[in-house]
Tab-separated table of C-alpha atoms and ligand atoms in Angstrom:
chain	number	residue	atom	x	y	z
A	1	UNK	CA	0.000	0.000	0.000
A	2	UNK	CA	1.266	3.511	-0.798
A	3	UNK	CA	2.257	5.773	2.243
A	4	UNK	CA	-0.337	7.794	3.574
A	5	UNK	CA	1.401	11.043	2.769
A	6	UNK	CA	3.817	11.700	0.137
A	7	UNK	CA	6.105	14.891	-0.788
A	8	UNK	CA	7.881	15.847	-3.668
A	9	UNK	CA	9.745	18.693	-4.232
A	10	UNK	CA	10.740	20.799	-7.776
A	11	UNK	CA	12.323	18.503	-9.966
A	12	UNK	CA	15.439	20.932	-11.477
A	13	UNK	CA	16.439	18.291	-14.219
A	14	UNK	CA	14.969	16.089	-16.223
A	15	UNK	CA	13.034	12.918	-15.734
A	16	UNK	CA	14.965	10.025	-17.626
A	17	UNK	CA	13.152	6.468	-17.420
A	18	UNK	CA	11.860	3.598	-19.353
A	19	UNK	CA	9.838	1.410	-17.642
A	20	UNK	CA	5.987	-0.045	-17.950
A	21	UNK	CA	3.205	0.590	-15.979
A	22	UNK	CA	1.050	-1.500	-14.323
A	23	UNK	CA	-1.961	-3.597	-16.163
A	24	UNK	CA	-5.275	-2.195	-17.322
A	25	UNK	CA	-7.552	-1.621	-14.548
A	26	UNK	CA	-10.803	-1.476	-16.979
A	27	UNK	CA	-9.181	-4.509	-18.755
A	28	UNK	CA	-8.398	-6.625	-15.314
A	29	UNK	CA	-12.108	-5.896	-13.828
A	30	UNK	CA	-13.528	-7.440	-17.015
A	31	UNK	CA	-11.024	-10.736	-17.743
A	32	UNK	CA	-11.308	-11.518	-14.054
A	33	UNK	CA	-15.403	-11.763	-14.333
A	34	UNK	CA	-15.131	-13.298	-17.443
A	35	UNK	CA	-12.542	-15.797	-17.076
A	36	UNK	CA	-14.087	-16.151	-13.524
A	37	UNK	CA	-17.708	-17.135	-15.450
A	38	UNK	CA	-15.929	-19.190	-18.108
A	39	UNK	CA	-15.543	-23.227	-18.642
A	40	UNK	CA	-11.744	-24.001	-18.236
A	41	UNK	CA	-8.833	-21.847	-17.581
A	42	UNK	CA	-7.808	-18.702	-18.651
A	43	UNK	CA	-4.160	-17.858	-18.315
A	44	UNK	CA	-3.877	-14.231	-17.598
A	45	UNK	CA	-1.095	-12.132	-17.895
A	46	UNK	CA	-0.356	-8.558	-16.356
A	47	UNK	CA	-3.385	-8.518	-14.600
A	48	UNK	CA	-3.510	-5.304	-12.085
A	49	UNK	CA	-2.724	-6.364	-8.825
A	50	UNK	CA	-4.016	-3.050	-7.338
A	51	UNK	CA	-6.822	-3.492	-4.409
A	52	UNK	CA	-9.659	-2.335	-7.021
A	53	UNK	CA	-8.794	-5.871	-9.245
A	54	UNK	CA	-8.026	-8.015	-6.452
A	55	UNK	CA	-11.736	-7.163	-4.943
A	56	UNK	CA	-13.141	-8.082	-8.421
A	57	UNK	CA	-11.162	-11.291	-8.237
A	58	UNK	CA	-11.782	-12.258	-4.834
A	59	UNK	CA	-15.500	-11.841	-5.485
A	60	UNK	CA	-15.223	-14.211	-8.169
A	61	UNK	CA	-13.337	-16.456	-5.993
A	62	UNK	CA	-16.156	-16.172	-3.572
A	63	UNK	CA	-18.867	-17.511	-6.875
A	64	UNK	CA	-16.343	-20.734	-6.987
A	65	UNK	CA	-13.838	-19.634	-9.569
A	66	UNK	CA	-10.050	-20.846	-8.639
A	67	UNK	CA	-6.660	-18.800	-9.178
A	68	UNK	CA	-3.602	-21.073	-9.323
A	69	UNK	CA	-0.864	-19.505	-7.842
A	70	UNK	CA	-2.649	-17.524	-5.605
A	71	UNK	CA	0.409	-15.665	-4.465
A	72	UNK	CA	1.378	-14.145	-7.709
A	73	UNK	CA	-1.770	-12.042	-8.393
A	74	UNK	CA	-0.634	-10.544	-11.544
A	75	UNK	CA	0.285	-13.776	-13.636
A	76	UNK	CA	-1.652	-16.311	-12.968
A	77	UNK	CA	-4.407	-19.194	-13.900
A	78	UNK	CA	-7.846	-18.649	-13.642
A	79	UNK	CA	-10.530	-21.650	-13.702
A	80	UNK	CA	-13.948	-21.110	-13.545
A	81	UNK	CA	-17.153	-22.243	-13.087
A	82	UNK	CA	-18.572	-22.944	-16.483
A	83	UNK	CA	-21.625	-20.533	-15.769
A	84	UNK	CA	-22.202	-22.666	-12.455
A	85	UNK	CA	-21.154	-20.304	-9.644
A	86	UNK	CA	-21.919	-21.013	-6.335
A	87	UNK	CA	-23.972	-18.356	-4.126
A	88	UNK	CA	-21.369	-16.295	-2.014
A	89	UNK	CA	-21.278	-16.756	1.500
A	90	UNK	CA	-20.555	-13.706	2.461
A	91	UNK	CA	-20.687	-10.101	1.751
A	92	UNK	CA	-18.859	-9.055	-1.705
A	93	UNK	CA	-16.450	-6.436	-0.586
A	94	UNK	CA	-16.032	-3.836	-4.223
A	95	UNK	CA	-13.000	-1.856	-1.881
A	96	UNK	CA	-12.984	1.331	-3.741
A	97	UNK	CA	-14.104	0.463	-6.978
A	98	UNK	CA	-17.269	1.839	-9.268
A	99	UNK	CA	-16.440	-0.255	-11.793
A	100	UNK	CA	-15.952	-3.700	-9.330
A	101	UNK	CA	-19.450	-2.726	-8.505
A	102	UNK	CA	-21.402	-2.396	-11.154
A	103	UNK	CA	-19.698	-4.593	-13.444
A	104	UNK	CA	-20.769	-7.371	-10.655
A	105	UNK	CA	-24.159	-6.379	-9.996
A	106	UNK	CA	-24.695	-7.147	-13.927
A	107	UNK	CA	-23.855	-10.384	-13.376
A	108	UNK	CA	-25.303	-11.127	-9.714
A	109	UNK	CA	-28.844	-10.043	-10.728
A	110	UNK	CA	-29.252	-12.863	-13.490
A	111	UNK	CA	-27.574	-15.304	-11.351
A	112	UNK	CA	-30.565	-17.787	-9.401
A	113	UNK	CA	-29.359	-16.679	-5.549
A	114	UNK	CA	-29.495	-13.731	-3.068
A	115	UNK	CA	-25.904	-12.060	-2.599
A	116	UNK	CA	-24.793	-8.381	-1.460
A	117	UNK	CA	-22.233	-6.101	-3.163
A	118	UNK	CA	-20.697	-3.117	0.083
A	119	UNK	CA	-17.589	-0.990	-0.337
A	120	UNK	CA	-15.727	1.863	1.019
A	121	UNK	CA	-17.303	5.123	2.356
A	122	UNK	CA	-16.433	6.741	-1.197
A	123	UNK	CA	-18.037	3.888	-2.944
A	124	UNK	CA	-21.314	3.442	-0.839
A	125	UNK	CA	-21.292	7.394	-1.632
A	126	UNK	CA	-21.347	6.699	-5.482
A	127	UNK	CA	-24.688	6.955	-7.238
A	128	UNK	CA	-26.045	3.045	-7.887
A	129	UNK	CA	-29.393	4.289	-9.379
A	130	UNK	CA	-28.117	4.273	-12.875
A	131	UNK	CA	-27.736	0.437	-13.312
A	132	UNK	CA	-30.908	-0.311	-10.581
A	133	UNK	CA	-33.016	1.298	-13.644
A	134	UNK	CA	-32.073	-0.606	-16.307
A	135	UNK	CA	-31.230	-4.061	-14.754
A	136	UNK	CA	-34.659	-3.833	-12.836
A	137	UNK	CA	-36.223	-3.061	-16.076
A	138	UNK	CA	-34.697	-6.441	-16.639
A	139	UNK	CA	-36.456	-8.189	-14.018
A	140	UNK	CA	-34.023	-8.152	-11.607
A	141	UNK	CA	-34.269	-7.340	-7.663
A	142	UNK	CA	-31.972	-5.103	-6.497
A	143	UNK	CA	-31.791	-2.850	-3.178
A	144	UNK	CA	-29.540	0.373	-2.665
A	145	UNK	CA	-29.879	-0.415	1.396
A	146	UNK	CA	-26.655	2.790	1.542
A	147	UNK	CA	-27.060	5.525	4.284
A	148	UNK	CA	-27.212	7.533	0.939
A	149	UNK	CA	-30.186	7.271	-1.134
A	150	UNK	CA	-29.418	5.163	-4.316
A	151	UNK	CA	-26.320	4.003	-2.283
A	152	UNK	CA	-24.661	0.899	-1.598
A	153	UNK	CA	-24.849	-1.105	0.074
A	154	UNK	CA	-26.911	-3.444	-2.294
A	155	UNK	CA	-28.709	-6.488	-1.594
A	156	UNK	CA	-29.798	-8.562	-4.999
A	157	UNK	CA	-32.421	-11.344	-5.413
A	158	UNK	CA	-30.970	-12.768	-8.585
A	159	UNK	CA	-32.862	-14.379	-10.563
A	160	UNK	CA	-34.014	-15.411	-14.427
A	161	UNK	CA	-34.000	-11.864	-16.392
A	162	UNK	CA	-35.870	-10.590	-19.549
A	163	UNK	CA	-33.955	-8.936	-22.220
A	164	UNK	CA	-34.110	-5.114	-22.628
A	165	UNK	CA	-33.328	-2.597	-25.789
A	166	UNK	CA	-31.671	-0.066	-23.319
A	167	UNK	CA	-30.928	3.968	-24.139
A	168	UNK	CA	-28.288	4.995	-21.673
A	169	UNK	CA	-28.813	8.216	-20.170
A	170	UNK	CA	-25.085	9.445	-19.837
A	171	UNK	CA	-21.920	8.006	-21.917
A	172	UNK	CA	-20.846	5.283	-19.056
A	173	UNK	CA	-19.075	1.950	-19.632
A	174	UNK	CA	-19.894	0.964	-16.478
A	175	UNK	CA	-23.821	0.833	-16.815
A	176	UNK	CA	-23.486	-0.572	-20.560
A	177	UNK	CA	-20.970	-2.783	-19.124
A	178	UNK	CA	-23.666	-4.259	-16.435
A	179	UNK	CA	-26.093	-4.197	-19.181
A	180	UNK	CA	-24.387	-6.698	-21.068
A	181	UNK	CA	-23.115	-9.018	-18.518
A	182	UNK	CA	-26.402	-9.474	-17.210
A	183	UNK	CA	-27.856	-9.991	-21.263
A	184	UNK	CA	-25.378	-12.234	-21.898
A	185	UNK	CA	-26.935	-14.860	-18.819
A	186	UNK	CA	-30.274	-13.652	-20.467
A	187	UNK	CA	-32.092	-15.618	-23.051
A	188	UNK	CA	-32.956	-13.216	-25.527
A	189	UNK	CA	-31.082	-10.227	-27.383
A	190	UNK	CA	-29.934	-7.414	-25.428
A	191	UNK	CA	-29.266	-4.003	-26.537
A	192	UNK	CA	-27.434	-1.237	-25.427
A	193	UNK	CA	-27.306	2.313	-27.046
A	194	UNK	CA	-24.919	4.830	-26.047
A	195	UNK	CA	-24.853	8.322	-26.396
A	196	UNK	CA	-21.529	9.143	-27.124
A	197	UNK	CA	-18.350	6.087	-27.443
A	198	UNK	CA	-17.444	4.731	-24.443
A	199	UNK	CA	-14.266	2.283	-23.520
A	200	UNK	CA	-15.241	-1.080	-25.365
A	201	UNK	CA	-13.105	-3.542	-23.349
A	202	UNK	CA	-16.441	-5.280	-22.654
A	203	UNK	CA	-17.376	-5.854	-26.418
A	204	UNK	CA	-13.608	-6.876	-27.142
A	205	UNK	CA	-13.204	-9.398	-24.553
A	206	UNK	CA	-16.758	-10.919	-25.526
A	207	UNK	CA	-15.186	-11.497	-28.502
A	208	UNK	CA	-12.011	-12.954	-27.318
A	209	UNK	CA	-13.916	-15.121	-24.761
A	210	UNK	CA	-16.205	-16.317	-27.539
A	211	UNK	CA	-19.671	-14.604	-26.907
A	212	UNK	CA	-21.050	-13.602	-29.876
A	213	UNK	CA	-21.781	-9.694	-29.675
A	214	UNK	CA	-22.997	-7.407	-32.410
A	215	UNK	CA	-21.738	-3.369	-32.588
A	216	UNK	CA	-23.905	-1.487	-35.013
A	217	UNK	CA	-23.687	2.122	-35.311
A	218	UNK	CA	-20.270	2.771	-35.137
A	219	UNK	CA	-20.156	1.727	-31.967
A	220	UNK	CA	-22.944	3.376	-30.304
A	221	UNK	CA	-25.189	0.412	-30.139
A	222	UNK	CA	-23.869	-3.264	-28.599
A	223	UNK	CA	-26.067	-6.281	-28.579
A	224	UNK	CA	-25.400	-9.705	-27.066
A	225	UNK	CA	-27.476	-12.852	-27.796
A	226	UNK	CA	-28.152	-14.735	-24.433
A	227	UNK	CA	-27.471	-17.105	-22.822
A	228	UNK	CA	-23.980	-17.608	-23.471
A	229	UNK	CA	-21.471	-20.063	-23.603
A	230	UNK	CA	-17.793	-18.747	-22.160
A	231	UNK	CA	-14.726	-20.447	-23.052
A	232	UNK	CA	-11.572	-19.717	-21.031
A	233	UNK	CA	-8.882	-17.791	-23.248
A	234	UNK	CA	-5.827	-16.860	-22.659
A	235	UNK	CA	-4.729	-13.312	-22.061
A	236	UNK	CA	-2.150	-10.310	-21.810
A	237	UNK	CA	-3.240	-7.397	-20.235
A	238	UNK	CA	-2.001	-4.104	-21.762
A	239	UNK	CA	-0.287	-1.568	-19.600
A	240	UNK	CA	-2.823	1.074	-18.487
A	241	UNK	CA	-2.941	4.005	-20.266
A	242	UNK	CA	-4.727	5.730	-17.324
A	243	UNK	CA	-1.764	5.797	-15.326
A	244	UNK	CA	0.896	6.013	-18.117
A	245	UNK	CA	-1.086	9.228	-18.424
A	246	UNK	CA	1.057	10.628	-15.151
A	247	UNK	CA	4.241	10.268	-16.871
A	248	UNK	CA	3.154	11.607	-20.226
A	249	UNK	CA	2.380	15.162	-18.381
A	250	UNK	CA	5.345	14.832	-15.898
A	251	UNK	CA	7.714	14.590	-19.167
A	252	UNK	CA	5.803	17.026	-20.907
A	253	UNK	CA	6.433	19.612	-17.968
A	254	UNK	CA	9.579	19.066	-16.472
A	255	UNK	CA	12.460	20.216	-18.863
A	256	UNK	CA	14.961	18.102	-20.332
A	257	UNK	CA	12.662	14.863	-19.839
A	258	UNK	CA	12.337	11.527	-22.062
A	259	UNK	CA	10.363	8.643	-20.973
A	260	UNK	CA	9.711	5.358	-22.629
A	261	UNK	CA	6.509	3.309	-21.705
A	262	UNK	CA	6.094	-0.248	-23.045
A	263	UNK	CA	3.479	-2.339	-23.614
A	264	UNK	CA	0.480	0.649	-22.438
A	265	UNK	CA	-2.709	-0.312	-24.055
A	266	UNK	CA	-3.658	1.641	-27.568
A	267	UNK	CA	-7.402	1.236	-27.658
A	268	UNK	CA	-8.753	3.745	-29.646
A	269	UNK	CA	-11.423	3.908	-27.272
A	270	UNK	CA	-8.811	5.161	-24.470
A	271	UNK	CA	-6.095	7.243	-26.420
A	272	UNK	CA	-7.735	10.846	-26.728
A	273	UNK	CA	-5.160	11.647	-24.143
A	274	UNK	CA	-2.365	11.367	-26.182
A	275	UNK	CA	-4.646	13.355	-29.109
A	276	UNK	CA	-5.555	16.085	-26.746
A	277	UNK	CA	-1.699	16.284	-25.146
A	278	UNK	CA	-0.622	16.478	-28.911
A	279	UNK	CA	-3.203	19.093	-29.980
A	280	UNK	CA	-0.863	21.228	-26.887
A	281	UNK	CA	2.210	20.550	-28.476
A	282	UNK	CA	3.255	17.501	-26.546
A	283	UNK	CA	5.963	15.409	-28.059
A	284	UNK	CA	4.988	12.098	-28.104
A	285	UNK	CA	5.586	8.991	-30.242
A	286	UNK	CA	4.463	5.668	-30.435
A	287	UNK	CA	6.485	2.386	-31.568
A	288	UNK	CA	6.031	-0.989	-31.699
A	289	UNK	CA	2.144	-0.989	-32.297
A	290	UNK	CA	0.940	-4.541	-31.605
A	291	UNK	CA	-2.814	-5.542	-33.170
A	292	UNK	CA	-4.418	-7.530	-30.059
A	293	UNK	CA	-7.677	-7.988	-28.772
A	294	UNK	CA	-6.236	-4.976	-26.876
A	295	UNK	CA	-4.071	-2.769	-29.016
A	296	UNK	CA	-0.764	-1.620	-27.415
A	297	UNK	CA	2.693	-0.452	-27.731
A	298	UNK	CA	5.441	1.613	-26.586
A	299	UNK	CA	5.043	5.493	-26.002
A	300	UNK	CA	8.118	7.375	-25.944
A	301	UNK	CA	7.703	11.182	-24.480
A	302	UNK	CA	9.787	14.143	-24.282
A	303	UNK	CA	9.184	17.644	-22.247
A	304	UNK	CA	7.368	20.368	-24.540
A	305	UNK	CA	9.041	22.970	-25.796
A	306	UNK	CA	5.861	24.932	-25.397
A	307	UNK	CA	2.622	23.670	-24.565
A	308	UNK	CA	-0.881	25.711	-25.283
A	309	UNK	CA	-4.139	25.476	-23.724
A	310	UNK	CA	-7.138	23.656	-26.129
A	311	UNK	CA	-10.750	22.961	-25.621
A	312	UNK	CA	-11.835	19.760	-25.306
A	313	UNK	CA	-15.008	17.878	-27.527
A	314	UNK	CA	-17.657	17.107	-26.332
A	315	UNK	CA	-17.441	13.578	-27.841
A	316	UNK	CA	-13.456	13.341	-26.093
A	317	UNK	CA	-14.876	13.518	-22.716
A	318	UNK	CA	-15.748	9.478	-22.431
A	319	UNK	CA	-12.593	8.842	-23.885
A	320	UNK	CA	-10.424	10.448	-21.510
A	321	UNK	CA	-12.709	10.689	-18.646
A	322	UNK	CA	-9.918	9.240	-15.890
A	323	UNK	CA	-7.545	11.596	-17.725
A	324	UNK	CA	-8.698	15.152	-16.439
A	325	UNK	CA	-7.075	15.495	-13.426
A	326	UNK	CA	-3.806	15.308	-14.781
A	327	UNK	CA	-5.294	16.923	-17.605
A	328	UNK	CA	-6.179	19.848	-15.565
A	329	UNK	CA	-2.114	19.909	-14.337
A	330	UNK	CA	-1.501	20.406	-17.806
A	331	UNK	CA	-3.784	22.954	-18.913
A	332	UNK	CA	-2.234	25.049	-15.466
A	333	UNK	CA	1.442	25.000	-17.659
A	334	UNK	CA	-0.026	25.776	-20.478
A	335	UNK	CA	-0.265	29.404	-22.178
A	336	UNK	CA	-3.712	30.228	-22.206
A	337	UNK	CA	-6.549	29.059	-21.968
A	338	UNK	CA	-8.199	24.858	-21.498
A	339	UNK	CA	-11.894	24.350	-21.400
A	340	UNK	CA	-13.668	21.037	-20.099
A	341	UNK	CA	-16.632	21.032	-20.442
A	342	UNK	CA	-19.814	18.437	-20.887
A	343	UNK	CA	-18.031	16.712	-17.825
A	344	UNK	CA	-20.422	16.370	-14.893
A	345	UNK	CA	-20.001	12.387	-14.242
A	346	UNK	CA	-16.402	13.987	-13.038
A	347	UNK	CA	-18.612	15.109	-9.825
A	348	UNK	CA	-19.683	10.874	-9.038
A	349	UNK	CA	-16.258	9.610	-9.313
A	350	UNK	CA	-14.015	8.446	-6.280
A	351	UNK	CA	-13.953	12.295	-5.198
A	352	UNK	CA	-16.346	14.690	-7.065
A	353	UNK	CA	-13.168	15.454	-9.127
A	354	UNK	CA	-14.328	18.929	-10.836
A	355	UNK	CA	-14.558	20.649	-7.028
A	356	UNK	CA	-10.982	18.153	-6.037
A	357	UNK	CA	-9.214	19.432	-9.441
A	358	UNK	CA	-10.007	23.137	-8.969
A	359	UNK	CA	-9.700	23.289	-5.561
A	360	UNK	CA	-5.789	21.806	-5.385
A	361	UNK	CA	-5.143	23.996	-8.240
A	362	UNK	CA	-6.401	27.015	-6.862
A	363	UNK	CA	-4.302	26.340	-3.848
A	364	UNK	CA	-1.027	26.320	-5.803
A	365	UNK	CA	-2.124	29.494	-6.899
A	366	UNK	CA	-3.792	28.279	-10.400
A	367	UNK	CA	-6.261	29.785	-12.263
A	368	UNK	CA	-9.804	27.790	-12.595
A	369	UNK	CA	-13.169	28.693	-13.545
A	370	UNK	CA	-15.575	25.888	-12.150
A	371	UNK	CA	-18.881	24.766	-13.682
A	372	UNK	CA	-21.339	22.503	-13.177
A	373	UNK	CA	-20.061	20.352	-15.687
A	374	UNK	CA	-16.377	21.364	-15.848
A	375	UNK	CA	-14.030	23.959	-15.780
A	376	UNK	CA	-11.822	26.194	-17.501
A	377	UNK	CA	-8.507	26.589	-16.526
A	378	UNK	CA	-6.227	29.792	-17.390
A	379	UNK	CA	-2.669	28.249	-17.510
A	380	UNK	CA	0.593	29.653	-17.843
A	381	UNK	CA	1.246	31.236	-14.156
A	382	UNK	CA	3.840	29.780	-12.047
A	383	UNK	CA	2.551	27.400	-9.310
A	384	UNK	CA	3.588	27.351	-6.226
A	385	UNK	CA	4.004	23.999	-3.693
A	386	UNK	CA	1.494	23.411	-1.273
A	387	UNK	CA	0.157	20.865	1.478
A	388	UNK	CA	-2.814	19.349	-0.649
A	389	UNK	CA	-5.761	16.521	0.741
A	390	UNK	CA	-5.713	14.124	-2.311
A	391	UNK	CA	-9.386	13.240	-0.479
A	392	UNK	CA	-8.278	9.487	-0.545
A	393	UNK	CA	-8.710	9.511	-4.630
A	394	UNK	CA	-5.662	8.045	-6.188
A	395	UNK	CA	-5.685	10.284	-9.601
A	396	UNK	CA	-5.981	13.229	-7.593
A	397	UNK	CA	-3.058	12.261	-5.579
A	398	UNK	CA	-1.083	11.214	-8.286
A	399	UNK	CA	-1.833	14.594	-10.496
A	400	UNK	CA	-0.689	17.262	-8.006
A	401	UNK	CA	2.551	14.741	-6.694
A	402	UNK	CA	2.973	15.371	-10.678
A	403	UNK	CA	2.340	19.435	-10.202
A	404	UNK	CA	4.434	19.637	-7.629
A	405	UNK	CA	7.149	18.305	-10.045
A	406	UNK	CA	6.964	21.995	-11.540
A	407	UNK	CA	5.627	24.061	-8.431
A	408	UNK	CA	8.205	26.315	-6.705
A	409	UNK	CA	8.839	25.032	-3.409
A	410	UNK	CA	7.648	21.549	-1.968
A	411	UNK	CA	4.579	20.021	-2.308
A	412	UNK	CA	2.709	17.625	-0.260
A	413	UNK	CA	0.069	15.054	-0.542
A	414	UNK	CA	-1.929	13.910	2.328
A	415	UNK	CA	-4.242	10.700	2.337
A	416	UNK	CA	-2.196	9.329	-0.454
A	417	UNK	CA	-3.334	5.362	0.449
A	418	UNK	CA	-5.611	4.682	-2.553
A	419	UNK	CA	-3.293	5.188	-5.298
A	420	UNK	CA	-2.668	1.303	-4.504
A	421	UNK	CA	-6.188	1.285	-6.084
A	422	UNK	CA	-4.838	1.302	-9.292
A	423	UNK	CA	-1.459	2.354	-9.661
A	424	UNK	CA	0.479	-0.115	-7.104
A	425	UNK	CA	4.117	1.079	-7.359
A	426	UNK	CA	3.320	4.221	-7.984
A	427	UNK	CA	5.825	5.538	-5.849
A	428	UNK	CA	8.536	3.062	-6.855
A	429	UNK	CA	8.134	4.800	-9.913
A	430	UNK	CA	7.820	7.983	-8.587
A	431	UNK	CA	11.530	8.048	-6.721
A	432	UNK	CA	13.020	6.044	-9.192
A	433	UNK	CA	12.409	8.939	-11.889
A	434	UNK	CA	12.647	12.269	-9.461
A	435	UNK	CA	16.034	13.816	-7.752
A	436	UNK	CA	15.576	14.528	-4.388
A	437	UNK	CA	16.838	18.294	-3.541
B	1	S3P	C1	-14.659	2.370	-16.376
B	1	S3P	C2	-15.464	3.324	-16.920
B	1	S3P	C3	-15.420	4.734	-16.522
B	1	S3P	C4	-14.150	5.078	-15.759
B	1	S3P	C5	-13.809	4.042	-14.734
B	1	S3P	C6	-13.616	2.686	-15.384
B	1	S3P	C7	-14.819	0.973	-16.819
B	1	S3P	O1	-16.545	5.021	-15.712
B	1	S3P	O2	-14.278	6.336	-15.145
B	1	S3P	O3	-12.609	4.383	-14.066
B	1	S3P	O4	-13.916	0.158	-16.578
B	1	S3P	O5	-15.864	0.669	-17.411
B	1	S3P	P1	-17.985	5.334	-16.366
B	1	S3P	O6	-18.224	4.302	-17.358
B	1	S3P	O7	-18.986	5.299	-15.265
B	1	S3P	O8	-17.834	6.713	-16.932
């Protein structure tokens, strides 16, 4: 686990490093349910051993599904129960994770037994509603039982579902994530429309795991013919791009930088980081471009000669949703003005990250305009190092221990523990990379 508090200080040359970054945390939620719901074994390779993953595995674990060596979490072979879990006997802890969550409850309401999904105070804070309306409209029984309205705790009477034709309300890949899981137990087609792209690791590893799964519409709408037969298949997990994301600003910024990441997942559905960091003048490259089920390769960056605010697309939000904090760090070195807007699921993530973003960068002494659904940051002023709460979210503690690279004066991060949500090592990496004054 990461220390509780962490301090950097201004980094006066440049970062030098080539390393990779830990597994895809989307990518790890989804091969561990999967391979956990499949008939045989599923080799699995890279697979995030961060608390968020473990959770999801452990859960599966708890539905009968075996890992073989059980102390090496991140390579490792996963049997499971040919779509013949057992009921839990206990309490399905989801730790810190939105995705753990819902990605679960998908599958727990079409499965014939009563079982419980309860997480951290952020998580039981974390709206539930907005896969209760669709998987109910399903047939399924589900509870938020949270202190919170809409909250979790929930408590779910699985059971036999009907298949729905379902409109999502808001670009999520979580809800049209649960969606599917739960069609693809279902007999009967279920559909899924979206209104903008979201991450498609679902609909690629449906493929790879042999479910047969139709995208129409560019993308937009997702069907799945249930019920399904899974096959275990082996897998690599990419590196995550979400946290390679760190280093691609903290080279960008600091002067004098190149970094090399290998292996960091390339799904189009993921890189509008690297488009929007570009579009500022970022100097990055990419080499070695592999075709998988998940695309990846190695991303080479070096530190911006200049770099200049941009406004972001509407339709680039989804794609780089975990992105903005760091983002936001950016836009503060840039010259002028960055607008992010259309943004507001930002305010139900692990902190409500448009009031957690503006708020540490107003206390280096950065320039933000909030919204409702975003902000607009005036970059370009120098920031100065502060003592910041990172409000137990790991990208907001890992995107001002990256400001503070740049800040005059030292910076530090309080509460830092969840970073080992998804980005264990993170401060391996960290030290290895920075010069202490
Ligand atoms: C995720 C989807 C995103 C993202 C989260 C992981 C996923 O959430 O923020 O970290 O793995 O499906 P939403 O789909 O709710 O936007």
């Amino acid at each position: 686990m990461a220390s509780n508090t962490i301090s950097i200080t201004p980094q006066q040359e440049g970062l030098q490093g080539d390393f990779c970054v830990p597994g895809d945390k989307s990518i790890s939620h989804r091969v561990a349910i999967l391979g956990g719901l499949a008939g045989g074994s599923t080799q699995v390779r890279n697979f995030l051993c961060s608390a968020d993953c473990l959770n999801t595995l452990r859960a599966m674990q708890q539905l009968g599904a075996r890992v073989s060596p059980e102390a090496n979490p991140t390579c490792f072979t996963l049997t499971g129960v040919a779509q013949q879990p057992t009921p839990p006997a206990q309490q399905i802890d989801c730790g810190n994770s939105g995705t753990g969550m819902r990605l679960l409850a998908g599958v727990l309401a079409a499965l014939p037994f009563a079982s419980s999904l309860s997480g951290d105070e952020s998580l039981c804070s974390r709206p539930m509603g907005r896969i209760i309306t669709p998987l109910s409209a399903m047939g399924a029984r589900l509870q938020a039982c949270g202190a919170k309205p809409g909250c979790a705790p929930l408590h779910i009477e699985g059971g036999r579902l009907s298949p729905i034709d379902y409109e999502l309300p808001m670009a999520s890949a979580q809800v049209k994530s649960a969606v599917l899981l739960a069609g693809m137990l279902t007999q009967g087609t279920t559909s899924v429309r979206q209104p903008a792209i979201t991450r498609d690791h679902t609909e690629r590893l449906f493929s790879h795991f042999g479910i047969p799964c139709r995208v129409e519409d560019a993308g937009l709408r997702v069907s799945v013919e249930g019920p399904v037969t899974l096959r275990g298949r082996d897998i690599t997990i990419p590196g995550d791009i979400s946290s390679a994301a760190f280093w691609l600003v903290a080279a960008g910024i600091v002067p004098g930088s190149c970094l090399t990441l290998r292996h960091v997942g390339l799904n189009p559905t993921r890189t509008a980081i690297i488009d929007v960091l570009r579009r500022m003048g970022a100097d990055i490259s990419i080499s070695q471009r592999v075709d998988a089920c998940e695309p990846y390769g190695d991303i080479t960056v070096r530190s911006a000669a200049r770099l200049v605010g941009t406004e972001l697309r509407p339709e680039e939000i989804p794609n780089l949703i975990d992105e903005i904090p760091i983002l936001a760090v950016a836009a503060a070195f840039a010259e002028g003005e960055t607008s992010i807007r259309h943004a507001a699921e930002l305010r139900v993530k692990e902190s409500d990250r448009i009031a957690t973003t503006a708020g540490n960068l107003r206390a280096m002494g950065g320039c933000v305009q909030e919204y409702d659904d975003g902000m607009v940051i005036s970059g370009g002023a120098p920031l100065q190092g502060a003592v910041l709460d990172s409000f137990g979210d790991h990208r907001i503690a890992m995107s001002f221990l990256v400001a503070g690279m740049r800040a005059a004066g030292p910076t530090t991060l309080l509460r830092c523990e969840n970073i080992s949500t998804s980005y264990p090592g993170f401060e391996t990496h960290l030290h290895s990379l920075i010069h202490t004054a």
